[in-house]
Coordinates of C-alpha atoms and ligand atoms in Angstrom, one line a residue:
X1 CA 110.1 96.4 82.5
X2 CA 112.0 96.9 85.9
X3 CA 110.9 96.7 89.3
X4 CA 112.2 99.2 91.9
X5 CA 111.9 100.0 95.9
X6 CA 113.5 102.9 96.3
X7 CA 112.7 106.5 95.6
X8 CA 116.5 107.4 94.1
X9 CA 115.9 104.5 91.8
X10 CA 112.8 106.0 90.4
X11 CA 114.1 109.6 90.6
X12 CA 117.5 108.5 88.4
X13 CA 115.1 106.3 85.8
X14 CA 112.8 109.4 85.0
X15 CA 115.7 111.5 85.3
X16 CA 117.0 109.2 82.3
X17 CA 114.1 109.3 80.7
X18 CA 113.6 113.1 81.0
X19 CA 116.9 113.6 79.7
X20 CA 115.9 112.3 76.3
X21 CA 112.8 114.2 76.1
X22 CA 110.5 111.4 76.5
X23 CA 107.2 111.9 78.3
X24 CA 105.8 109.9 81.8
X25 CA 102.7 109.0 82.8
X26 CA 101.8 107.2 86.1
X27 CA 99.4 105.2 87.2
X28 CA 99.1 105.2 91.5
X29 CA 97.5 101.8 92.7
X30 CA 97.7 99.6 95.6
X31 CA 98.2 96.2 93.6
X32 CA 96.4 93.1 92.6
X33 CA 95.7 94.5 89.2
X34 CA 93.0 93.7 87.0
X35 CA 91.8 95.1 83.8
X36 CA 90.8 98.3 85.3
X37 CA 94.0 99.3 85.9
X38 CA 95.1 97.7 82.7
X39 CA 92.9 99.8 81.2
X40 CA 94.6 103.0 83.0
X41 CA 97.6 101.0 81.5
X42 CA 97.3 101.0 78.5
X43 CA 96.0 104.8 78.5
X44 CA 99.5 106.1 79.7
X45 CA 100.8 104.1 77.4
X46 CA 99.2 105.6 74.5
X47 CA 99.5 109.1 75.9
X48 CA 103.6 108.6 77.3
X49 CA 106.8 107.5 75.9
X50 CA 107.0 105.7 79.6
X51 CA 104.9 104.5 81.7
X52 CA 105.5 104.1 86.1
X53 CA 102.9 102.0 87.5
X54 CA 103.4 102.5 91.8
X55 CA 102.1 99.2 93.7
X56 CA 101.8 100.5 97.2
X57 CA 99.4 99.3 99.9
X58 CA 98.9 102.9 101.3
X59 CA 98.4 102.3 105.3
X60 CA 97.7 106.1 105.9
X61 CA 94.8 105.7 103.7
X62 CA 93.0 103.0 106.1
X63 CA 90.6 103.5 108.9
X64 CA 91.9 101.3 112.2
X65 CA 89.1 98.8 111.4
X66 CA 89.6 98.5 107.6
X67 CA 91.5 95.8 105.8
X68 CA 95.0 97.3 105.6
X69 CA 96.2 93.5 106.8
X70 CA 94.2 90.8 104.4
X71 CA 94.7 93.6 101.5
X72 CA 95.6 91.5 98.4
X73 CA 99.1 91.4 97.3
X74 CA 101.2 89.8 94.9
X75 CA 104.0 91.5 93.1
X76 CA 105.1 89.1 90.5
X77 CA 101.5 88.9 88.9
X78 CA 101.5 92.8 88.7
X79 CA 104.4 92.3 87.1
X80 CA 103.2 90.1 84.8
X81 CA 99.9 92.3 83.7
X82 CA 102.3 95.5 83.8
X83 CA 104.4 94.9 80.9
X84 CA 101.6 92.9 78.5
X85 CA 99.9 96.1 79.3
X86 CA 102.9 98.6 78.2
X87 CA 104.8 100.0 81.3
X88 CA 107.8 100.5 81.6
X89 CA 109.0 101.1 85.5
X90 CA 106.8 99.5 88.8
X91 CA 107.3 101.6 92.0
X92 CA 106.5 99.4 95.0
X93 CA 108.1 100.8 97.9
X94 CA 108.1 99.5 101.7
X95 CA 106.0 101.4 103.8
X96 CA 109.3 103.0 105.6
X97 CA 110.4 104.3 102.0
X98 CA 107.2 106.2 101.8
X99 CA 107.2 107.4 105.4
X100 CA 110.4 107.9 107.3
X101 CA 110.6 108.2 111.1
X102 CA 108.9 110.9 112.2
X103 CA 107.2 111.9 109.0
X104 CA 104.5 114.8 109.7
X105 CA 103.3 116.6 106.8
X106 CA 100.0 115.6 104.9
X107 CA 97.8 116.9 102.4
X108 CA 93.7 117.5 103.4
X109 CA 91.0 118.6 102.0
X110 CA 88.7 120.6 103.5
X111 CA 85.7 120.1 100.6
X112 CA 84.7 117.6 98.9
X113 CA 85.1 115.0 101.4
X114 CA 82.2 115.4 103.4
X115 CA 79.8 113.2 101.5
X116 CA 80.1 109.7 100.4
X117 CA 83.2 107.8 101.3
X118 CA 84.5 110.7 102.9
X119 CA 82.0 110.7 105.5
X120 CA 82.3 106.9 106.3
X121 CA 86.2 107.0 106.0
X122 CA 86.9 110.0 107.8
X123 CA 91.0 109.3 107.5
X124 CA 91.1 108.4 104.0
X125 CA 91.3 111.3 102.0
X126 CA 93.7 112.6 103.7
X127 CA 95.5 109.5 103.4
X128 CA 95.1 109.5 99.4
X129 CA 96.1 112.8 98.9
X130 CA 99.3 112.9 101.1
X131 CA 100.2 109.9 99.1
X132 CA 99.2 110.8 96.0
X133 CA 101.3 114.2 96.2
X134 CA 104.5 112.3 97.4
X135 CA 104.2 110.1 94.1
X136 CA 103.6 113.1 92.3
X137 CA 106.8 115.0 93.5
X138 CA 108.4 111.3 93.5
X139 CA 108.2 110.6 89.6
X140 CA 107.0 114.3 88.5
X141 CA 105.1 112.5 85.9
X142 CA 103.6 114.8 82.7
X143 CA 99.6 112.9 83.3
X144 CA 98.3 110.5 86.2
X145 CA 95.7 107.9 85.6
X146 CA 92.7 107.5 88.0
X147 CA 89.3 105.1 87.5
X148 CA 86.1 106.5 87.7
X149 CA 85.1 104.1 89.7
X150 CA 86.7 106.1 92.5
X151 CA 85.0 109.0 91.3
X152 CA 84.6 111.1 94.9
X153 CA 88.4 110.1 94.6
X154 CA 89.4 111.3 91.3
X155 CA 87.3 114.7 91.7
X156 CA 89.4 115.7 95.2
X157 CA 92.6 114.6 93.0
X158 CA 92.1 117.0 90.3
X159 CA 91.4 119.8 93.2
X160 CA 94.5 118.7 95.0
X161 CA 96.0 119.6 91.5
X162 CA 94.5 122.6 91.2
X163 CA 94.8 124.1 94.3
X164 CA 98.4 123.2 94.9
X165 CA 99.5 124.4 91.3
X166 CA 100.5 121.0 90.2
X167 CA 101.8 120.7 86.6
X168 CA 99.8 117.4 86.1
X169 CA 97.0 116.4 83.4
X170 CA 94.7 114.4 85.4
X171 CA 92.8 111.8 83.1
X172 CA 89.9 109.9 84.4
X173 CA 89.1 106.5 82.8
X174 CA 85.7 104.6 82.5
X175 CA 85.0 101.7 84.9
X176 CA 85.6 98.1 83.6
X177 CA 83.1 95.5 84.3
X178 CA 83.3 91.7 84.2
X179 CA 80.9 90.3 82.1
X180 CA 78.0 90.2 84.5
X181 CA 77.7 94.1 85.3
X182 CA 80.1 93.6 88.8
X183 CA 82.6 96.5 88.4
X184 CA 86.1 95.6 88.7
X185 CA 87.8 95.8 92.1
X186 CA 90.7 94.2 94.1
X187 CA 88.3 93.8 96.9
X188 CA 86.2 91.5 95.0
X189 CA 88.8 88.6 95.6
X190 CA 87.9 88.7 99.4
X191 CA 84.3 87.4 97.9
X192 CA 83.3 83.4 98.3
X193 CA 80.7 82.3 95.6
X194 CA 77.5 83.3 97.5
X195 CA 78.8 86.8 97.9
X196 CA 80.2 86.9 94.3
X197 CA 76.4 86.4 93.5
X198 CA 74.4 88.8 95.6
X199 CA 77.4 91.1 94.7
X200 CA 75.5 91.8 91.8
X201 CA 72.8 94.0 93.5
X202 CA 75.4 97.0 92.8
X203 CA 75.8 96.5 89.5
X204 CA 71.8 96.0 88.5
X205 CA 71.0 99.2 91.1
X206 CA 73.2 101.1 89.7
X207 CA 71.7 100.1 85.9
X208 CA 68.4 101.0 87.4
X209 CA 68.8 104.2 88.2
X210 CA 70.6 105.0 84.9
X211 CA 67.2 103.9 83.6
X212 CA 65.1 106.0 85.2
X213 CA 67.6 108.9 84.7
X214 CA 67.1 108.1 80.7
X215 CA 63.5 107.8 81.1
X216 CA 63.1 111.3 82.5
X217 CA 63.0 111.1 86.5
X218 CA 64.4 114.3 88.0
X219 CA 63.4 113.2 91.8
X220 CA 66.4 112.2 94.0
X221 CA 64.4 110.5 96.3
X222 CA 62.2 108.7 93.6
X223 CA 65.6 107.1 92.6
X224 CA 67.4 106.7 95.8
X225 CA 64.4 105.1 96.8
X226 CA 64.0 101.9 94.0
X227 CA 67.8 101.6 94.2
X228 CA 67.8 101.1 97.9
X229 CA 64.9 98.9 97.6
X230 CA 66.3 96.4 95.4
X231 CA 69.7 96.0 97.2
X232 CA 67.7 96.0 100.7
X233 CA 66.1 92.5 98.8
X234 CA 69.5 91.0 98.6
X235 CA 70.4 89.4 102.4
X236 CA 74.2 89.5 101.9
X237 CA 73.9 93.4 101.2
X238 CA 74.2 96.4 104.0
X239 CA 73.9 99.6 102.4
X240 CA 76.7 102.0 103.5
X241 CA 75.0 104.8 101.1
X242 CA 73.0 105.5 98.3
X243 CA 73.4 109.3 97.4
X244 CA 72.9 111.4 94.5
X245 CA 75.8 114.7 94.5
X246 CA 76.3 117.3 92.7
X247 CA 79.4 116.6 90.6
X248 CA 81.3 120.0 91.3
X249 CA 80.9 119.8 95.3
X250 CA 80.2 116.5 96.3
X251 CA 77.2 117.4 98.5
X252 CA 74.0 115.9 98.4
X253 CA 70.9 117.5 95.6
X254 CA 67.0 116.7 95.6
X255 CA 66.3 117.8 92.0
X256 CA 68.7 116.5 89.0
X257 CA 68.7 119.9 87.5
X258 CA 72.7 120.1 87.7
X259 CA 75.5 117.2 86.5
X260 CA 75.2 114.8 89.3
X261 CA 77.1 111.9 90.3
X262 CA 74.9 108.6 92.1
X263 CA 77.2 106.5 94.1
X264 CA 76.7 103.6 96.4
X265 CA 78.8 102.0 98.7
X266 CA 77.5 98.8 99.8
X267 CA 78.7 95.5 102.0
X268 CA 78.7 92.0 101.2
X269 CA 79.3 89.9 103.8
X270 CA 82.4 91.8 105.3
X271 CA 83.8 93.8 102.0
X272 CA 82.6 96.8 101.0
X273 CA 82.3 97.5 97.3
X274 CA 81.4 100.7 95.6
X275 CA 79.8 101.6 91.9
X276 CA 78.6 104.9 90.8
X277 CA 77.2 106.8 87.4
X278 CA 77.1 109.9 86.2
X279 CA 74.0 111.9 85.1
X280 CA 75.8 113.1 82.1
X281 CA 76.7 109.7 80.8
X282 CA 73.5 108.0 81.0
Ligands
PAF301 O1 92.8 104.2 94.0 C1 93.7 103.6 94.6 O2 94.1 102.5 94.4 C2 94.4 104.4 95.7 O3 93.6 105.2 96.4 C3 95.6 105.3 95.2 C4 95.1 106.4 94.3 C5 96.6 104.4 94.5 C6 96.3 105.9 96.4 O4 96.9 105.0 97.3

């Protein structure tokens, strides 16, 4: 497993690669694995004779007020979880590799970012699919890995891919929890014990309204309602959203009569976690 900085390096290692027939999967992140991304992992490595993980603390992809600064990093334990995990090749490039002097070009996206994390991030889709395009004209992999936990983020990736032509097999994977119901997240690091706990209010919210989805309630309100009641309970939490979208557009429905995607955004203490579900998988 080798660890490179440069764009030329990964250009003349797929290159290589290509030049034996082998296939390439990448998985984009932003570091501080854990097992959801070993999960995405081990996908492209089942799918790919090689696998390029890219560890890359995106800044165009924060707001001025986010965390871009305290954003955990630490290369030689990605290292470590990269190869158990089966890659073959880590991208992490300094910010200046990724954006030259003067750079000016950038991908948007005019739907599907209106709603959700789009609406309280207004810079960060843009942000995601600039970068995510460079990486994808970078290693010209055959599939790219995404979590569903990101799922407003995976959906405007696979219309990024659509609309611009690109020859890439998007593959979404499930969300990994830790044993407790929190969903995995490098932002759950910034949490101290207390916030670790009440942290759990997303988790058990978003189990609730699977429930009432299984036991037949079609109302958006009805379930908006009992999941923002609960996480109102917890004092650490301040709701950023609670929304039920329709899955094709992102935009907000009142009747569940379509596949619809419930995601919340919520803070604890200072961080902001997000968990979601899908109507279809309940
Ligand atoms: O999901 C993430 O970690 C990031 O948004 C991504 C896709 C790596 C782009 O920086």
């Amino acid at each position: 497993m080798r660890v490179v900085k440069t764009i030329d390096e990964v250009r003349a290692q797929v290159r290589e690669w290509r030049a034996h027939g082998l296939t390439v999967g990448l998985v984009p992140t932003m570091g501080y694995l854990h097992e959801g991304h070993a999960s995405l992992i081990e996908a492209s490595h089942r799918d790919n004779d090689r696998t390029v993980v890219s560890d890359f603390v995106n800044p165009m992809q924060f707001g001025p007020t986010e965390d871009l600064e305290s954003y955990p990093r630490d290369l030689d334990r990605d290292s470590k979880i990269v190869e158990e995990h089966g890659g073959d090749l880590i991208f992490n490039p300094e910010p200046a590799e990724m954006y030259h002097e003067g750079f000016s070009s950038f991908v948007d996206m005019t739907v599907l970012t209106q709603e959700l994390c789009g609406l309280s991030r207004p810079i960060h889709f843009r942000g995601v699919c600039t970068v995510v395009s460079k990486l994808f004209n970078i290693v010209k992999p055959d599939r790219a890995y995404f979590g569903k936990k990101d799922a407003q983020q995976l959906a405007v990736i696979r219309h990024m891919v659509d609309d611009l032509n690109m020859d890439i097999e998007i593959i979404g994977c499930p969300i990994i929890r830790e044993a407790d119901g929190l969903a995995k997240s490098s932002r759950n690091t910034y949490l101290n014990a207390d916030e670790r706990q009440a942290a759990l209010v997303l988790s058990r919210s978003i189990a609730l309204g699977k429930d009432m989805v299984k036991n037949g309630e079609k109302s958006c309100d009805a379930i908006i309602g009992e999941m923002t009641k609960l996480i109102s309970a917890e004092p650490l939490a301040r709701i950023d959203y609670v929304k039920i979208v329709d899955c094709a557009t992102m935009q907000q429905i009142t009747e569940l009569d379509r596949p619809a995607l419930c995601a919340i955004a919520v803070y604890i203490g200072k961080t902001r976690l997000i968990d979601n579900f899908f109507s279809e998988d309940v």
